[in-house]
CSV table of C-alpha atoms in Angstrom, one decimal:
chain,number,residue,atom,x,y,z
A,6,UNK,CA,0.0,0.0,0.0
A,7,UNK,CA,1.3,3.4,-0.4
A,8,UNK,CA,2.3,5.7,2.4
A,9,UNK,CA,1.3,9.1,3.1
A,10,UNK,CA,4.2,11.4,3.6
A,11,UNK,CA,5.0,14.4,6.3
A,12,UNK,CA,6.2,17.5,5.4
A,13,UNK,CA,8.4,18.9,6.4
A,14,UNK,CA,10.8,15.9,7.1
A,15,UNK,CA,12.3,18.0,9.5
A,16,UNK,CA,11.7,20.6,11.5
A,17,UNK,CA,13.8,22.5,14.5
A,18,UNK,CA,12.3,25.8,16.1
A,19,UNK,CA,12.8,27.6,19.3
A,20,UNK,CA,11.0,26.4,22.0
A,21,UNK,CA,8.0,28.9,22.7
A,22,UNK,CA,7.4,28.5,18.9
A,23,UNK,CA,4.6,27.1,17.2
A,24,UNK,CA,5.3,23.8,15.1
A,25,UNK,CA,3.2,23.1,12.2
A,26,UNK,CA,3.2,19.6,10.4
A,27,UNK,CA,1.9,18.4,7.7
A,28,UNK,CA,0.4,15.3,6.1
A,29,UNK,CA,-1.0,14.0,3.0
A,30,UNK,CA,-2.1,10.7,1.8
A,31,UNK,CA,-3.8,8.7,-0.6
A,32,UNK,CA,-6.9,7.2,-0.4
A,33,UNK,CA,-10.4,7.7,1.0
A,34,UNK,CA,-10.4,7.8,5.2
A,35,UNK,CA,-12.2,6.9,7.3
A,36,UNK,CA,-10.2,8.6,9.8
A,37,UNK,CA,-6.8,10.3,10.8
A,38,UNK,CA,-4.3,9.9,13.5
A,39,UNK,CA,-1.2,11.4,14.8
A,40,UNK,CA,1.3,10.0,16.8
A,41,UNK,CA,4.3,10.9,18.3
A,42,UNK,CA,7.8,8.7,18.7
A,43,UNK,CA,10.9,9.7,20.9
A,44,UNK,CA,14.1,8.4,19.5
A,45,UNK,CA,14.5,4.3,20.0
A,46,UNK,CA,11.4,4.0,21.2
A,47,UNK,CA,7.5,3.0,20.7
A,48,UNK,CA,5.1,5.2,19.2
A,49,UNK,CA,2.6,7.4,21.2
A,50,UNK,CA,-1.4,8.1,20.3
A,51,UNK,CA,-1.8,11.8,20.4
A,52,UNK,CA,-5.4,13.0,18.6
A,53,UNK,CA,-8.0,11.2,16.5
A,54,UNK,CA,-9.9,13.0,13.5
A,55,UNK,CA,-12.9,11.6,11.7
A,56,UNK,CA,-13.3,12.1,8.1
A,57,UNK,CA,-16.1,14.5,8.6
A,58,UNK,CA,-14.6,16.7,11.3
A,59,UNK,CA,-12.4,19.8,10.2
A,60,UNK,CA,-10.7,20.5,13.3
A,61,UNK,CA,-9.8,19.0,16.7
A,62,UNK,CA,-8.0,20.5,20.2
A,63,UNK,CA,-6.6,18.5,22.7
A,64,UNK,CA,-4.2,20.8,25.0
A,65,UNK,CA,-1.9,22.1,23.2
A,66,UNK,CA,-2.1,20.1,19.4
A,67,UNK,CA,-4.1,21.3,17.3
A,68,UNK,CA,-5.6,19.3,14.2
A,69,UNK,CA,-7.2,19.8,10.9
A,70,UNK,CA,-8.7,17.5,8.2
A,71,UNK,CA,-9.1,18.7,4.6
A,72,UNK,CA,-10.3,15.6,2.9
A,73,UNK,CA,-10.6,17.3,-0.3
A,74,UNK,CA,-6.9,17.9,-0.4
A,75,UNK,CA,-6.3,14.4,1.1
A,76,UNK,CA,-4.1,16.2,3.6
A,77,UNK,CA,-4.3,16.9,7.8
A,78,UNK,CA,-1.9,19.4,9.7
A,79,UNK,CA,-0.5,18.9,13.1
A,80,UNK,CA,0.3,22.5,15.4
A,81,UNK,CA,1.8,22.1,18.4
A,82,UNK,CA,1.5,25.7,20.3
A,83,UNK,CA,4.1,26.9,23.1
A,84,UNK,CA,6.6,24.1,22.3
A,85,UNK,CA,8.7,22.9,24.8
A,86,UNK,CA,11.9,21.0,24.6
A,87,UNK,CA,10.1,17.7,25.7
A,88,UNK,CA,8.1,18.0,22.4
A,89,UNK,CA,11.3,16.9,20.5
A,90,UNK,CA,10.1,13.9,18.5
A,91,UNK,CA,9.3,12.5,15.5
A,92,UNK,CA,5.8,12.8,14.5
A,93,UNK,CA,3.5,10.5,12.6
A,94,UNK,CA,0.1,10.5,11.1
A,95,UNK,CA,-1.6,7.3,10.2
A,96,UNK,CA,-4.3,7.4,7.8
A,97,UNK,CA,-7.3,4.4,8.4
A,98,UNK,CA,-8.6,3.9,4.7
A,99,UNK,CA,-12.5,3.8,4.0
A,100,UNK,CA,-12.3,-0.1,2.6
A,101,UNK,CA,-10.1,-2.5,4.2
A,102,UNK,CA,-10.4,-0.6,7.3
A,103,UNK,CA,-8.7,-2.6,9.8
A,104,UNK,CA,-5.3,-1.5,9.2
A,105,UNK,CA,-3.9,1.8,9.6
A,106,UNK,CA,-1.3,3.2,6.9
A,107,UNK,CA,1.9,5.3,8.4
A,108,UNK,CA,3.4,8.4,7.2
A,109,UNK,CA,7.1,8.8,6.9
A,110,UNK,CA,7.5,11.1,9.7
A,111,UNK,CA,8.5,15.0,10.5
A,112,UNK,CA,11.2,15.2,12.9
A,113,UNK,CA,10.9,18.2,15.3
A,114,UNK,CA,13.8,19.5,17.1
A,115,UNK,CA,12.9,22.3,19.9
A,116,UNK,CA,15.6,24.5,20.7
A,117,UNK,CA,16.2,25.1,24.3
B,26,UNK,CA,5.0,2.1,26.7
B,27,UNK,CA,1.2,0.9,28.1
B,28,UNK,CA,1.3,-2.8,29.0
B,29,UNK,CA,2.8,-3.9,26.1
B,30,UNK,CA,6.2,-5.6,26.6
B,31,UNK,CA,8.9,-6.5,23.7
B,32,UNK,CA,11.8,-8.9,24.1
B,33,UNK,CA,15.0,-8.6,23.9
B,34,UNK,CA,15.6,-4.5,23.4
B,35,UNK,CA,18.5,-5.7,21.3
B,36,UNK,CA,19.1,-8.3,19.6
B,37,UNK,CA,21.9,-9.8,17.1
B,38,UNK,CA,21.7,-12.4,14.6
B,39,UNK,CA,24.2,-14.2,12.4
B,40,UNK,CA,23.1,-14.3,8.8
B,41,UNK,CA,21.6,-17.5,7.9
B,42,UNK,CA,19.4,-17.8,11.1
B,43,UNK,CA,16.5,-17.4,12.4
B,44,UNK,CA,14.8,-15.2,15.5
B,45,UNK,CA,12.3,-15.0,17.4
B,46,UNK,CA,11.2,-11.6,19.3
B,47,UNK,CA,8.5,-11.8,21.6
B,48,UNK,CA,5.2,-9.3,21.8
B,49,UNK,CA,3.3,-9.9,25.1
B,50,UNK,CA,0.6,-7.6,26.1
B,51,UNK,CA,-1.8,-7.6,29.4
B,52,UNK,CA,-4.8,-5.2,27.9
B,53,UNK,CA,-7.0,-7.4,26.7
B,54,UNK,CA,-6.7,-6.4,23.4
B,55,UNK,CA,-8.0,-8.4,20.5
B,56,UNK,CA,-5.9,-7.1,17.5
B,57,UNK,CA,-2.4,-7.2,17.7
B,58,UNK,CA,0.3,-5.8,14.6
B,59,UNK,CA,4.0,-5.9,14.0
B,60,UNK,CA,5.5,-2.9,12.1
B,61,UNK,CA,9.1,-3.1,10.9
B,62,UNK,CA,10.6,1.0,10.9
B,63,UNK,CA,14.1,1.2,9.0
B,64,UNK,CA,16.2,4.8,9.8
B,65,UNK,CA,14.6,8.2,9.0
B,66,UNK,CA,11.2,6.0,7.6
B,67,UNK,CA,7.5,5.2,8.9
B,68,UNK,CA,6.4,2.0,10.1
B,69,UNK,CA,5.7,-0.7,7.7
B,70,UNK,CA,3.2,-3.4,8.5
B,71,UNK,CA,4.2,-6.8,8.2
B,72,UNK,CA,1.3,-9.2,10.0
B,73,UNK,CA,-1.7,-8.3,12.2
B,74,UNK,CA,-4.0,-10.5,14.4
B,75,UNK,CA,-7.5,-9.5,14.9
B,76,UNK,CA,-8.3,-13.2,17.0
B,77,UNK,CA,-6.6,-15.8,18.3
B,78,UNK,CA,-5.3,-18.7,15.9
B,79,UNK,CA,-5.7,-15.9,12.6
B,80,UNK,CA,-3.5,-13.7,11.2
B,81,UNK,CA,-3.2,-11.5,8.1
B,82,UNK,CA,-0.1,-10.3,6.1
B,83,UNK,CA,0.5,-7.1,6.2
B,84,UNK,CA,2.5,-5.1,3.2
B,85,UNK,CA,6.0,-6.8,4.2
B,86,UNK,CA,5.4,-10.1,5.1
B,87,UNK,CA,7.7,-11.8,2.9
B,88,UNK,CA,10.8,-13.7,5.1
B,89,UNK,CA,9.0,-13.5,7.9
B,90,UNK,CA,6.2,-16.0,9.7
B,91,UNK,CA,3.6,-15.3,13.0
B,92,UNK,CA,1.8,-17.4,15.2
B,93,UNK,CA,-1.4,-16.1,17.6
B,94,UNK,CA,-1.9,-19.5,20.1
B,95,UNK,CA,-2.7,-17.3,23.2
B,96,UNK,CA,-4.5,-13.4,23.1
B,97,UNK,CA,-1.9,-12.5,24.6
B,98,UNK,CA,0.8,-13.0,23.0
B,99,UNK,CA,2.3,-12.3,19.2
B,100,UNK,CA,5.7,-13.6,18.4
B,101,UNK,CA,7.5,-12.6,15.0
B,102,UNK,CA,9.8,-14.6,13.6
B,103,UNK,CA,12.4,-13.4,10.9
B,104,UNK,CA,13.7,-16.3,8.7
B,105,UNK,CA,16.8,-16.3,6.8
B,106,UNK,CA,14.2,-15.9,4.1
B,107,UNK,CA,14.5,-12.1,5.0
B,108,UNK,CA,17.2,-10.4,2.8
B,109,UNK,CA,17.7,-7.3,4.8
B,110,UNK,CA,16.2,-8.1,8.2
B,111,UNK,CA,18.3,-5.3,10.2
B,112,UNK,CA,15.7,-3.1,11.3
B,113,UNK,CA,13.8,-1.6,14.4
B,114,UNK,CA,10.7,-4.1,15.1
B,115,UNK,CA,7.8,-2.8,16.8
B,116,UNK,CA,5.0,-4.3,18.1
B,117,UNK,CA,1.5,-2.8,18.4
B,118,UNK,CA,-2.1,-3.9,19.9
B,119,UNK,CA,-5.5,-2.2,19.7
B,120,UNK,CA,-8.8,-3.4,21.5
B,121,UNK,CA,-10.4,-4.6,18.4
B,122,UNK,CA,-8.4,-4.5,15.3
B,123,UNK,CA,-10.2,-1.4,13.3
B,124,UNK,CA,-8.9,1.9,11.8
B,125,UNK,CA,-10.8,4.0,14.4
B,126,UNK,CA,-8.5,2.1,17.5
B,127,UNK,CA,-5.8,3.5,19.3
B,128,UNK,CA,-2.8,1.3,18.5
B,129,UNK,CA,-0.7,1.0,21.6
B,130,UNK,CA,2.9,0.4,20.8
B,131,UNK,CA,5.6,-1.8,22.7
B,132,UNK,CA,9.0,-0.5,23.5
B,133,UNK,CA,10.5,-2.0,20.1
B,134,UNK,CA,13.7,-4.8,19.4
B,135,UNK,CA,16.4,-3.6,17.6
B,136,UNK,CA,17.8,-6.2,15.2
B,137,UNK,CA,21.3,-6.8,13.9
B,138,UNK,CA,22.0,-9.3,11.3
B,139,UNK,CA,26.1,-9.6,11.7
């Protein structure tokens, strides 16, 4: 199957700075995810979005959907240097929907 | 990590072997995945397990098998079918195997073919 991809691949800002990724992919959704991954280790569930919801808030993320692009952004407002990561959505395709289909990743770097 | 547990955290391999690494997870979760992440990339899938005693290949399952005898448990094994197996392995499980789950991830097994 084919992946979506981030943009940008990487990303380093001042910490206090807002952090936008993005994300496209392929198909029809059902839904969206992000997740997060710290180096050498196992991936983190940030936020959900349903194919027929624009936006979503949970602390500080911030997500949008815009299925007629096929893409979603990630902001993360105020970042902090624990946000450094790599960053991940996974897109859960309308058919076959059991599996979910992940990105190749932005790495974010916060500068202390 | 969530109560997912992967064994060893590293692991090395001579060429021409195979390996086992273990996926054991205590949250009742019906569907369980293994991804396969090589440096800078995303997470491939290579088998998932919706129930116990069935399995489906994922996009990568070539050189590699799965078995699903207990719910909790999902061991990968990486035959020396697999041409490039050095790779970070991470196991996944979600409570019942669709898009719209959370996927709960285990703290991953680095492999090192020698």
């Amino acid at each position: 199957s084919q992946q979506g991809e981030e943009d940008p691949q990487a990303l380093s800002i001042q910490e206090g700075e807002n952090a936008t990724m993005n994300c496209s992919y392929k198909t029809s959704i059902n839904n969206l995810q992000w997740y997060r991954q710290n180096s050498g280790r196992g991936l983190v569930h940030l936020i959900l979005i349903r194919s027929n919801e624009r936006e979503k808030h949970s602390g500080r993320l911030r997500v949008t959907l815009d299925t007629s692009k096929k893409s979603s952004s990630l902001l993360i407002t105020a970042s902090r240097a624990a946000d450094t990561a790599s960053y991940f959505c996974a897109d859960g395709a309308l058919w076959g929907n059991e599996k979910l289909t992940f990105g190749t990743g932005t790495r974010l770097t916060i500068i202390p | 990590d969530g109560g997912i547990t992967q064994s060893p955290k590293y692991l090395f391999r001579k060429e021409g072997q195979n390996v086992t690494l273990s996926c054991e997870q205590n949250l009742n979760h019906d569907a369980m995945y293994w991804y396969r992440q090589d440096p800078g990339q995303g997470l491939r899938l290579i088998y998932y397990s919706q129930i116990v005693n069935d399995f489906q290949k994922g996009d990568i399952a070539e050189g590699y098998s799965v078995s699903r005898e207990k719910k909790e448990s999902f061991p990968l094994t990486v035959t020396s079918a697999q041409k490039n197996p050095t790779a970070f392995y991470l196991c996944a499980s979600s409570i019942a195997g669709t898009s719209t789950d959370t996927q709960y991830f285990g703290p991953g097994t680095r492999l090192t073919v020698l």
